[in-house]
GROMACS .gro file of C-alpha atoms in nm:
model
  441
    1MET     CA    1   0.000   0.000   0.000
    2ARG     CA    2   0.285   0.237   0.073
    3THR     CA    3   0.533   0.357  -0.182
    4PRO     CA    4   0.909   0.416  -0.149
    5GLY     CA    5   1.020   0.757  -0.031
    6GLU     CA    6   0.800   0.938   0.213
    7GLN     CA    7   0.601   0.634   0.306
    8GLN     CA    8   0.694   0.286   0.411
    9ASP     CA    9   0.750   0.009   0.152
   10VAL     CA   10   0.535  -0.242   0.342
   11GLY     CA   11   0.159  -0.258   0.273
   12ARG     CA   12  -0.013  -0.214   0.609
   13ARG     CA   13  -0.346  -0.337   0.481
   14GLN     CA   14  -0.175  -0.645   0.350
   15VAL     CA   15  -0.068  -0.725   0.703
   16VAL     CA   16  -0.426  -0.682   0.826
   17LYS     CA   17  -0.531  -0.943   0.568
   18TRP     CA   18  -0.279  -1.193   0.703
   19VAL     CA   19  -0.376  -1.133   1.066
   20ALA     CA   20  -0.743  -1.175   0.979
   21GLY     CA   21  -0.662  -1.507   0.813
   22ALA     CA   22  -0.459  -1.616   1.117
   23GLY     CA   23  -0.739  -1.534   1.359
   24ILE     CA   24  -1.020  -1.703   1.174
   25GLY     CA   25  -0.905  -2.063   1.209
   26ILE     CA   26  -1.031  -2.141   0.862
   27GLY     CA   27  -1.245  -2.454   0.839
   28LEU     CA   28  -1.429  -2.667   0.588
   29THR     CA   29  -1.736  -2.883   0.623
   30ASN     CA   30  -1.762  -3.246   0.523
   31ALA     CA   31  -2.005  -3.145   0.250
   32ALA     CA   32  -1.752  -2.907   0.101
   33CYS     CA   33  -1.484  -3.176   0.112
   34ASP     CA   34  -1.719  -3.401  -0.088
   35VAL     CA   35  -1.756  -3.124  -0.346
   36LEU     CA   36  -1.381  -3.082  -0.378
   37GLY     CA   37  -1.296  -3.452  -0.386
   38GLY     CA   38  -0.955  -3.595  -0.305
   39ALA     CA   39  -0.631  -3.417  -0.386
   40PRO     CA   40  -0.284  -3.571  -0.403
   41LYS     CA   41  -0.059  -3.545  -0.100
   42GLU     CA   42   0.272  -3.365  -0.136
   43ALA     CA   43   0.596  -3.435   0.045
   44LYS     CA   44   0.745  -3.165   0.264
   45PRO     CA   45   0.975  -2.953   0.045
   46PRO     CA   46   1.344  -2.907   0.133
   47ALA     CA   47   1.445  -2.630   0.372
   48ARG     CA   48   1.625  -2.346   0.199
   49LYS     CA   49   1.943  -2.212   0.354
   50PRO     CA   50   1.930  -1.835   0.418
   51LEU     CA   51   2.187  -1.601   0.272
   52TRP     CA   52   2.217  -1.456   0.620
   53THR     CA   53   2.033  -1.464   0.953
   54PHE     CA   54   2.002  -1.179   1.200
   55ALA     CA   55   1.938  -1.363   1.526
   56LEU     CA   56   1.721  -1.210   1.799
   57LEU     CA   57   1.737  -1.453   2.090
   58ASP     CA   58   1.736  -1.419   2.468
   59GLU     CA   59   1.999  -1.578   2.688
   60ASP     CA   60   1.769  -1.877   2.735
   61GLY     CA   61   1.732  -1.917   2.357
   62GLY     CA   62   1.381  -1.774   2.337
   63GLY     CA   63   1.275  -1.527   2.070
   64LYS     CA   64   1.256  -1.154   2.143
   65GLY     CA   65   0.925  -1.102   1.967
   66VAL     CA   66   0.937  -0.970   1.609
   67LYS     CA   67   0.590  -1.107   1.532
   68HIS     CA   68   0.288  -0.895   1.437
   69VAL     CA   69   0.491  -0.602   1.301
   70PRO     CA   70   0.633  -0.592   0.947
   71VAL     CA   71   0.999  -0.545   0.880
   72VAL     CA   72   1.053  -0.212   0.702
   73HIS     CA   73   1.300  -0.167   0.415
   74GLN     CA   74   1.435   0.171   0.311
   75ASP     CA   75   1.755   0.264   0.123
   76GLY     CA   76   1.926  -0.071   0.182
   77VAL     CA   77   1.841  -0.088   0.552
   78LEU     CA   78   1.593  -0.308   0.739
   79TYR     CA   79   1.423  -0.168   1.046
   80VAL     CA   80   1.329  -0.446   1.287
   81ARG     CA   81   1.117  -0.395   1.595
   82THR     CA   82   1.126  -0.623   1.899
   83LYS     CA   83   0.924  -0.622   2.218
   84LYS     CA   84   1.228  -0.631   2.444
   85ASP     CA   85   1.517  -0.447   2.280
   86GLY     CA   86   1.358  -0.163   2.088
   87LEU     CA   87   1.442  -0.086   1.726
   88TYR     CA   88   1.725  -0.235   1.519
   89ALA     CA   89   1.869  -0.103   1.194
   90VAL     CA   90   2.016  -0.391   0.993
   91ASP     CA   91   2.217  -0.381   0.671
   92ALA     CA   92   1.986  -0.546   0.417
   93ALA     CA   93   2.272  -0.691   0.209
   94THR     CA   94   2.483  -0.843   0.487
   95GLY     CA   95   2.253  -0.880   0.791
   96ARG     CA   96   2.492  -0.683   1.010
   97GLU     CA   97   2.356  -0.457   1.282
   98ARG     CA   98   2.408  -0.088   1.209
   99TRP     CA   99   2.258   0.043   1.532
  100ARG     CA  100   2.000  -0.024   1.799
  101ALA     CA  101   1.771   0.220   1.980
  102PRO     CA  102   1.663   0.080   2.321
  103LEU     CA  103   1.319   0.238   2.323
  104GLY     CA  104   1.094   0.194   2.625
  105GLY     CA  105   0.762   0.012   2.624
  106ALA     CA  106   0.674  -0.354   2.595
  107ARG     CA  107   0.520  -0.305   2.250
  108PHE     CA  108   0.521  -0.041   1.984
  109GLY     CA  109   0.388  -0.004   1.635
  110ALA     CA  110   0.572  -0.034   1.306
  111PRO     CA  111   0.803   0.255   1.220
  112ALA     CA  112   0.784   0.494   0.927
  113VAL     CA  113   1.102   0.593   0.745
  114THR     CA  114   1.194   0.904   0.548
  115SER     CA  115   1.525   0.993   0.384
  116GLY     CA  116   1.679   1.118   0.708
  117ALA     CA  117   1.472   0.991   1.001
  118VAL     CA  118   1.281   0.692   1.131
  119PHE     CA  119   0.971   0.755   1.342
  120VAL     CA  120   0.836   0.507   1.595
  121ALA     CA  121   0.573   0.523   1.869
  122THR     CA  122   0.604   0.342   2.202
  123ASP     CA  123   0.371   0.242   2.481
  124GLY     CA  124   0.319   0.528   2.721
  125GLY     CA  125   0.211   0.768   2.446
  126ALA     CA  126   0.548   0.876   2.306
  127VAL     CA  127   0.669   0.930   1.949
  128HIS     CA  128   1.043   0.918   1.873
  129ALA     CA  129   1.231   1.058   1.575
  130LEU     CA  130   1.572   0.894   1.524
  131ARG     CA  131   1.846   0.963   1.270
  132THR     CA  132   1.860   0.688   1.011
  133ALA     CA  133   2.240   0.722   0.996
  134ASP     CA  134   2.312   0.622   1.356
  135GLY     CA  135   1.985   0.596   1.553
  136GLU     CA  136   2.058   0.908   1.757
  137PRO     CA  137   1.747   1.094   1.885
  138VAL     CA  138   1.624   1.394   1.688
  139TRP     CA  139   1.320   1.466   1.904
  140ARG     CA  140   1.073   1.298   2.135
  141GLN     CA  141   0.713   1.396   2.207
  142ALA     CA  142   0.456   1.225   2.427
  143PRO     CA  143   0.115   1.343   2.301
  144GLY     CA  144  -0.067   1.035   2.435
  145SER     CA  145   0.086   1.032   2.782
  146ARG     CA  146  -0.239   1.139   2.950
  147LEU     CA  147  -0.434   0.841   2.815
  148ARG     CA  148  -0.501   0.535   3.029
  149THR     CA  149  -0.197   0.306   2.978
  150PRO     CA  150  -0.181   0.376   2.603
  151SER     CA  151  -0.041   0.126   2.355
  152ALA     CA  152   0.098   0.251   2.028
  153GLY     CA  153  -0.018   0.194   1.673
  154ASP     CA  154   0.184   0.219   1.353
  155VAL     CA  155   0.338   0.552   1.259
  156TRP     CA  156   0.260   0.694   0.916
  157THR     CA  157   0.444   0.983   0.750
  158SER     CA  158   0.353   1.196   0.452
  159GLY     CA  159   0.520   1.521   0.361
  160SER     CA  160   0.607   1.696   0.686
  161VAL     CA  161   0.340   1.521   0.893
  162ALA     CA  162   0.372   1.215   1.117
  163LEU     CA  163   0.050   1.051   1.238
  164VAL     CA  164  -0.010   0.782   1.499
  165SER     CA  165  -0.300   0.650   1.706
  166PHE     CA  166  -0.270   0.550   2.071
  167HIS     CA  167  -0.512   0.299   2.215
  168PRO     CA  168  -0.601   0.337   2.585
  169PHE     CA  169  -0.623   0.026   2.799
  170THR     CA  170  -0.976  -0.099   2.852
  171TYR     CA  171  -1.143  -0.383   3.038
  172ASP     CA  172  -1.348  -0.636   2.843
  173GLU     CA  173  -1.652  -0.563   3.055
  174ASP     CA  174  -1.617  -0.184   3.030
  175PRO     CA  175  -1.955  -0.060   2.893
  176HIS     CA  176  -1.798   0.267   2.776
  177PRO     CA  177  -1.440   0.195   2.669
  178PRO     CA  178  -1.221   0.499   2.607
  179PRO     CA  179  -1.167   0.578   2.236
  180SER     CA  180  -0.837   0.570   2.055
  181VAL     CA  181  -0.683   0.911   1.985
  182LEU     CA  182  -0.503   1.012   1.666
  183TYR     CA  183  -0.222   1.268   1.690
  184ALA     CA  184  -0.051   1.463   1.411
  185LEU     CA  185   0.302   1.597   1.462
  186ASP     CA  186   0.541   1.795   1.246
  187THR     CA  187   0.821   1.564   1.139
  188ARG     CA  188   1.091   1.831   1.158
  189LYS     CA  189   1.067   1.928   1.525
  190GLY     CA  190   0.785   1.717   1.662
  191ASP     CA  191   0.552   2.016   1.704
  192PHE     CA  192   0.192   1.921   1.780
  193LEU     CA  193  -0.049   1.990   1.492
  194TRP     CA  194  -0.388   1.841   1.587
  195GLN     CA  195  -0.565   1.546   1.747
  196THR     CA  196  -0.901   1.369   1.721
  197GLU     CA  197  -1.071   1.058   1.859
  198ALA     CA  198  -1.004   0.799   1.589
  199SER     CA  199  -0.798   0.494   1.494
  200LEU     CA  200  -0.564   0.555   1.200
  201LEU     CA  201  -0.599   0.310   0.911
  202GLU     CA  202  -0.384   0.459   0.636
  203VAL     CA  203  -0.239   0.782   0.497
  204ARG     CA  204  -0.254   0.838   0.123
  205ASP     CA  205  -0.248   1.137  -0.115
  206GLY     CA  206  -0.279   1.395   0.161
  207LEU     CA  207  -0.565   1.220   0.342
  208ALA     CA  208  -0.567   1.025   0.667
  209TYR     CA  209  -0.828   0.748   0.663
  210VAL     CA  210  -0.959   0.663   1.009
  211ASN     CA  211  -1.222   0.477   1.203
  212ARG     CA  212  -1.427   0.702   1.428
  213PRO     CA  213  -1.547   0.566   1.766
  214ASP     CA  214  -1.886   0.493   1.606
  215GLY     CA  215  -1.718   0.265   1.347
  216SER     CA  216  -1.759   0.500   1.049
  217LEU     CA  217  -1.486   0.543   0.786
  218THR     CA  218  -1.369   0.903   0.766
  219ALA     CA  219  -1.112   1.087   0.552
  220LEU     CA  220  -0.926   1.375   0.721
  221ASP     CA  221  -0.692   1.638   0.582
  222GLN     CA  222  -0.356   1.515   0.708
  223ARG     CA  223  -0.223   1.864   0.782
  224THR     CA  224  -0.527   2.016   0.955
  225GLY     CA  225  -0.746   1.724   1.065
  226VAL     CA  226  -1.047   1.875   0.884
  227VAL     CA  227  -1.304   1.614   0.775
  228ARG     CA  228  -1.317   1.571   0.397
  229TRP     CA  229  -1.584   1.299   0.394
  230SER     CA  230  -1.734   1.028   0.610
  231ALA     CA  231  -1.906   0.695   0.532
  232PRO     CA  232  -2.165   0.622   0.802
  233LEU     CA  233  -2.207   0.276   0.948
  234GLU     CA  234  -2.506   0.085   0.811
  235LYS     CA  235  -2.557  -0.151   1.107
  236SER     CA  236  -2.526  -0.068   1.475
  237GLY     CA  237  -2.243  -0.255   1.641
  238GLY     CA  238  -2.047  -0.303   1.319
  239ARG     CA  239  -1.777  -0.095   1.159
  240CYS     CA  240  -1.637   0.020   0.828
  241THR     CA  241  -1.303  -0.115   0.713
  242LEU     CA  242  -1.041   0.005   0.469
  243ASP     CA  243  -0.891  -0.293   0.290
  244VAL     CA  244  -0.729  -0.205  -0.042
  245PHE     CA  245  -0.686   0.059  -0.315
  246ALA     CA  246  -0.728  -0.049  -0.679
  247ALA     CA  247  -0.810   0.115  -1.013
  248GLY     CA  248  -0.827   0.456  -0.845
  249LEU     CA  249  -1.087   0.344  -0.589
  250LEU     CA  250  -1.085   0.260  -0.221
  251PHE     CA  251  -1.238  -0.071  -0.113
  252GLY     CA  252  -1.371  -0.154   0.231
  253ARG     CA  253  -1.653  -0.335   0.406
  254ASN     CA  254  -1.950  -0.180   0.578
  255GLY     CA  255  -2.154  -0.369   0.837
  256ASN     CA  256  -2.096  -0.642   1.091
  257VAL     CA  257  -1.770  -0.782   0.956
  258GLY     CA  258  -1.792  -1.071   1.201
  259ILE     CA  259  -2.112  -1.200   1.039
  260GLY     CA  260  -2.190  -1.031   0.710
  261SER     CA  261  -2.130  -0.703   0.537
  262ARG     CA  262  -2.112  -0.526   0.203
  263LEU     CA  263  -1.803  -0.472  -0.007
  264VAL     CA  264  -1.806  -0.101  -0.093
  265ALA     CA  265  -1.606   0.083  -0.360
  266TYR     CA  266  -1.553   0.451  -0.268
  267ASP     CA  267  -1.410   0.746  -0.453
  268PRO     CA  268  -1.110   0.809  -0.223
  269ARG     CA  269  -1.129   1.188  -0.259
  270THR     CA  270  -1.503   1.239  -0.209
  271GLY     CA  271  -1.635   0.923  -0.042
  272VAL     CA  272  -1.896   0.875  -0.315
  273VAL     CA  273  -2.000   0.508  -0.335
  274ARG     CA  274  -1.935   0.370  -0.684
  275TRP     CA  275  -2.068   0.017  -0.631
  276THR     CA  276  -2.134  -0.248  -0.365
  277ALA     CA  277  -2.148  -0.629  -0.340
  278PRO     CA  278  -2.234  -0.874  -0.058
  279ALA     CA  279  -1.945  -1.013   0.149
  280VAL     CA  280  -1.928  -1.282   0.416
  281HIS     CA  281  -1.777  -1.295   0.765
  282THR     CA  282  -1.425  -1.150   0.779
  283SER     CA  283  -1.344  -1.211   0.414
  284VAL     CA  284  -1.084  -0.948   0.325
  285PRO     CA  285  -1.090  -0.833  -0.038
  286VAL     CA  286  -0.772  -0.863  -0.242
  287ALA     CA  287  -0.703  -0.660  -0.556
  288HIS     CA  288  -0.464  -0.694  -0.846
  289GLY     CA  289  -0.476  -0.476  -1.156
  290ASP     CA  290  -0.839  -0.401  -1.237
  291ALA     CA  291  -0.983  -0.701  -1.048
  292VAL     CA  292  -1.108  -0.736  -0.691
  293TYR     CA  293  -1.152  -1.078  -0.530
  294ILE     CA  294  -1.361  -1.166  -0.227
  295SER     CA  295  -1.538  -1.456  -0.062
  296GLY     CA  296  -1.906  -1.404  -0.147
  297PRO     CA  297  -2.229  -1.569  -0.030
  298GLY     CA  298  -2.450  -1.783  -0.250
  299PRO     CA  299  -2.807  -1.685  -0.354
  300SER     CA  300  -2.957  -1.828  -0.032
  301LYS     CA  301  -2.837  -1.870   0.325
  302ARG     CA  302  -2.781  -2.243   0.276
  303ASP     CA  303  -2.563  -2.198  -0.030
  304GLN     CA  304  -2.192  -2.245  -0.006
  305GLN     CA  305  -1.950  -1.956  -0.014
  306ARG     CA  306  -1.757  -1.900  -0.333
  307LEU     CA  307  -1.465  -1.702  -0.468
  308GLN     CA  308  -1.589  -1.407  -0.672
  309ALA     CA  309  -1.402  -1.178  -0.912
  310PHE     CA  310  -1.529  -0.824  -0.979
  311ASP     CA  311  -1.429  -0.555  -1.224
  312ALA     CA  312  -1.279  -0.298  -0.987
  313VAL     CA  313  -1.416   0.005  -1.175
  314SER     CA  314  -1.769  -0.104  -1.264
  315GLY     CA  315  -1.839  -0.368  -0.999
  316LYS     CA  316  -1.947  -0.616  -1.266
  317LEU     CA  317  -1.915  -0.978  -1.153
  318ARG     CA  318  -1.664  -1.138  -1.392
  319TRP     CA  319  -1.676  -1.496  -1.267
  320THR     CA  320  -1.756  -1.716  -0.969
  321ALA     CA  321  -1.543  -2.012  -0.865
  322PRO     CA  322  -1.691  -2.336  -0.723
  323ALA     CA  323  -1.808  -2.330  -0.362
  324PHE     CA  324  -1.585  -2.426  -0.070
  325SER     CA  325  -1.789  -2.398   0.252
  326THR     CA  326  -2.145  -2.374   0.384
  327ARG     CA  327  -2.055  -2.248   0.730
  328LEU     CA  328  -2.117  -1.882   0.809
  329TYR     CA  329  -1.804  -1.821   1.015
  330GLU     CA  330  -1.551  -1.950   0.765
  331SER     CA  331  -1.349  -1.753   0.515
  332PRO     CA  332  -1.048  -1.841   0.301
  333VAL     CA  333  -0.722  -1.660   0.263
  334ILE     CA  334  -0.702  -1.507  -0.085
  335ALA     CA  335  -0.399  -1.396  -0.285
  336ALA     CA  336  -0.373  -1.275  -0.643
  337ASP     CA  337  -0.138  -1.175  -0.922
  338GLY     CA  338  -0.187  -1.091  -1.288
  339ASP     CA  339  -0.223  -1.456  -1.381
  340CYS     CA  340  -0.437  -1.618  -1.110
  341ALA     CA  341  -0.639  -1.577  -0.795
  342TYR     CA  342  -0.540  -1.822  -0.519
  343LEU     CA  343  -0.784  -1.963  -0.267
  344CYS     CA  344  -0.637  -2.124   0.045
  345TRP     CA  345  -0.822  -2.272   0.342
  346SER     CA  346  -0.753  -2.533   0.609
  347VAL     CA  347  -0.946  -2.802   0.795
  348ASP     CA  348  -0.865  -2.849   1.162
  349SER     CA  349  -1.011  -3.173   1.296
  350HIS     CA  350  -0.938  -3.442   1.554
  351GLU     CA  351  -0.856  -3.688   1.278
  352GLU     CA  352  -0.633  -3.482   1.053
  353ASP     CA  353  -0.546  -3.122   0.967
  354HIS     CA  354  -0.504  -3.032   0.603
  355THR     CA  355  -0.497  -2.734   0.370
  356THR     CA  356  -0.636  -2.711   0.019
  357LEU     CA  357  -0.481  -2.461  -0.219
  358ARG     CA  358  -0.657  -2.378  -0.547
  359ALA     CA  359  -0.550  -2.154  -0.838
  360HIS     CA  360  -0.808  -1.992  -1.068
  361ASP     CA  361  -0.737  -1.820  -1.398
  362ALA     CA  362  -0.766  -1.444  -1.344
  363ALA     CA  363  -0.955  -1.392  -1.670
  364THR     CA  364  -1.198  -1.685  -1.669
  365GLY     CA  365  -1.204  -1.830  -1.318
  366ARG     CA  366  -1.116  -2.174  -1.457
  367GLU     CA  367  -0.932  -2.391  -1.207
  368ARG     CA  368  -0.572  -2.443  -1.317
  369TRP     CA  369  -0.442  -2.659  -1.034
  370ARG     CA  370  -0.494  -2.756  -0.673
  371SER     CA  371  -0.279  -2.913  -0.402
  372THR     CA  372  -0.333  -3.045  -0.052
  373HIS     CA  373  -0.097  -3.039   0.244
  374HIS     CA  374  -0.168  -3.225   0.564
  375VAL     CA  375  -0.110  -2.937   0.798
  376SER     CA  376  -0.301  -2.618   0.889
  377SER     CA  377  -0.231  -2.292   0.708
  378TYR     CA  378  -0.274  -1.928   0.805
  379ALA     CA  379  -0.161  -1.688   0.534
  380ALA     CA  380  -0.095  -1.645   0.163
  381ASP     CA  381   0.071  -1.389  -0.063
  382THR     CA  382   0.252  -1.360  -0.395
  383ALA     CA  383   0.599  -1.228  -0.476
  384PRO     CA  384   0.790  -1.150  -0.796
  385GLY     CA  385   0.935  -1.440  -0.993
  386ASN     CA  386   0.637  -1.678  -0.998
  387HIS     CA  387   0.635  -1.725  -0.621
  388LEU     CA  388   0.334  -1.799  -0.402
  389PHE     CA  389   0.394  -1.813  -0.028
  390ILE     CA  390   0.175  -2.005   0.215
  391CYS     CA  391   0.231  -2.015   0.591
  392TYR     CA  392   0.181  -2.372   0.717
  393LEU     CA  393   0.213  -2.374   1.096
  394SER     CA  394   0.588  -2.345   1.156
  395ASP     CA  395   0.703  -2.298   0.794
  396TRP     CA  396   0.656  -2.072   0.497
  397TYR     CA  397   0.628  -2.276   0.178
  398CYS     CA  398   0.724  -2.131  -0.158
  399HIS     CA  399   0.497  -2.266  -0.435
  400ASP     CA  400   0.548  -2.239  -0.809
  401ILE     CA  401   0.242  -2.040  -0.919
  402ARG     CA  402   0.232  -2.221  -1.255
  403THR     CA  403   0.197  -2.573  -1.112
  404GLY     CA  404   0.127  -2.536  -0.740
  405LYS     CA  405   0.431  -2.746  -0.655
  406ALA     CA  406   0.594  -2.667  -0.321
  407LEU     CA  407   0.956  -2.579  -0.406
  408TRP     CA  408   1.114  -2.499  -0.071
  409ARG     CA  409   1.039  -2.383   0.281
  410VAL     CA  410   1.180  -2.153   0.548
  411SER     CA  411   1.099  -2.140   0.919
  412ALA     CA  412   0.808  -1.924   1.033
  413GLY     CA  413   0.917  -1.951   1.398
  414GLU     CA  414   0.708  -2.066   1.688
  415THR     CA  415   0.405  -1.856   1.593
  416THR     CA  416   0.188  -1.840   1.282
  417SER     CA  417   0.074  -1.478   1.284
  418GLY     CA  418   0.399  -1.303   1.200
  419PRO     CA  419   0.447  -1.055   0.917
  420PRO     CA  420   0.447  -1.168   0.554
  421PRO     CA  421   0.780  -1.202   0.373
  422LEU     CA  422   0.910  -0.871   0.242
  423ALA     CA  423   1.037  -0.857  -0.117
  424ALA     CA  424   1.286  -0.576  -0.188
  425ASP     CA  425   1.580  -0.530  -0.426
  426GLY     CA  426   1.578  -0.893  -0.542
  427MET     CA  427   1.571  -1.029  -0.187
  428LEU     CA  428   1.315  -1.189   0.043
  429TYR     CA  429   1.317  -1.118   0.416
  430PHE     CA  430   1.138  -1.349   0.661
  431ALA     CA  431   1.091  -1.230   1.020
  432ASN     CA  432   0.979  -1.431   1.320
  433ASP     CA  433   1.033  -1.442   1.696
  434GLU     CA  434   1.386  -1.570   1.645
  435GLY     CA  435   1.509  -1.303   1.404
  436VAL     CA  436   1.525  -1.217   1.032
  437ARG     CA  437   1.636  -1.446   0.747
  438ALA     CA  438   1.736  -1.320   0.402
  439LEU     CA  439   1.712  -1.519   0.077
  440HIS     CA  440   1.760  -1.436  -0.288
  441LEU     CA  441   1.436  -1.418  -0.487
   0.00000   0.00000   0.00000
């Protein structure tokens, strides 16, 4: 979602897609298995040796906690966040540590990097600006320090503005939980610009897209905080999401995203709704080129879910793939490139766990290949060079997108909800609780 330069190379919304897939615990009914039929088993592919490994281990050998936050790449440097040691700057070519900033706070959001500074927020309500050259402090401000035990979100930068939301601690049974607060600071000196009650979703083309406390999607002027437009929530208790930009439009869901909602295409500058389509559960739309893919419901409540492809501009349904599940609370993980859309879901049962991976032609929806692995999966994404990555429990598998064959694997660490692999400058970077591994694409 972000572009090199002022904004971070890593797509934040892409990470949200992976976390949503990890949290769902994707399942499949017996009826759906009957529809799909048997698929050949595949042997575990060979482990690929990294070019280098940047280890992040405690004295007892445990990981320091890189999970949940993407590694950031800028100008040949990786910025790696840990829960215990703060922020590392690592040479992307060699894996050698350039510097470390021992920032306070048990957790903090992903940093944003400009040509001369890296900005990161920490628990306690503080924002730090550090020199990219050596990690030395440029300024520190604590706009969220008055909130109740605030935890930090990701920092976003655009032009001379840095934006970050802080989320106050709340009890599960609190009938009136305190709202998150968004702060805008000047990147040069850290001067306070404005604040509002909102959770920051993304910054793009001079606008900050946020969720208001009522769940609505709102676009704010990044410099002044003035509201440009707002999309009201259609159902009480739900929320609006921001999922992806494609073909000049913004795509999100409106409604109860835990049960059912609508996929909505907005004009990103005005908020005008261009088209809508039904969506199911937490199915996160994925876009590539002029196509948008989503898990859609059948004509009736008893119909199975199916993979649907829409024209991003007009909303016309291009094709529908065969069904995969009849259960309301199940959604697949979807990935896409210019050639195919990939549908991935797992079955977790007492007898056997397995994952089915299916590739559909992007133009026609025709199934090209499928494969089954007898282990649960949690995430999927594509990378340059005909690579499709699937996270199977403790390993990332690299599949050939033309055949579905699993080519090689690399460790995903002890957890399955870490960041997706980052592709940059002909390299792939895999981060987990134990550190960062680099491989050639």
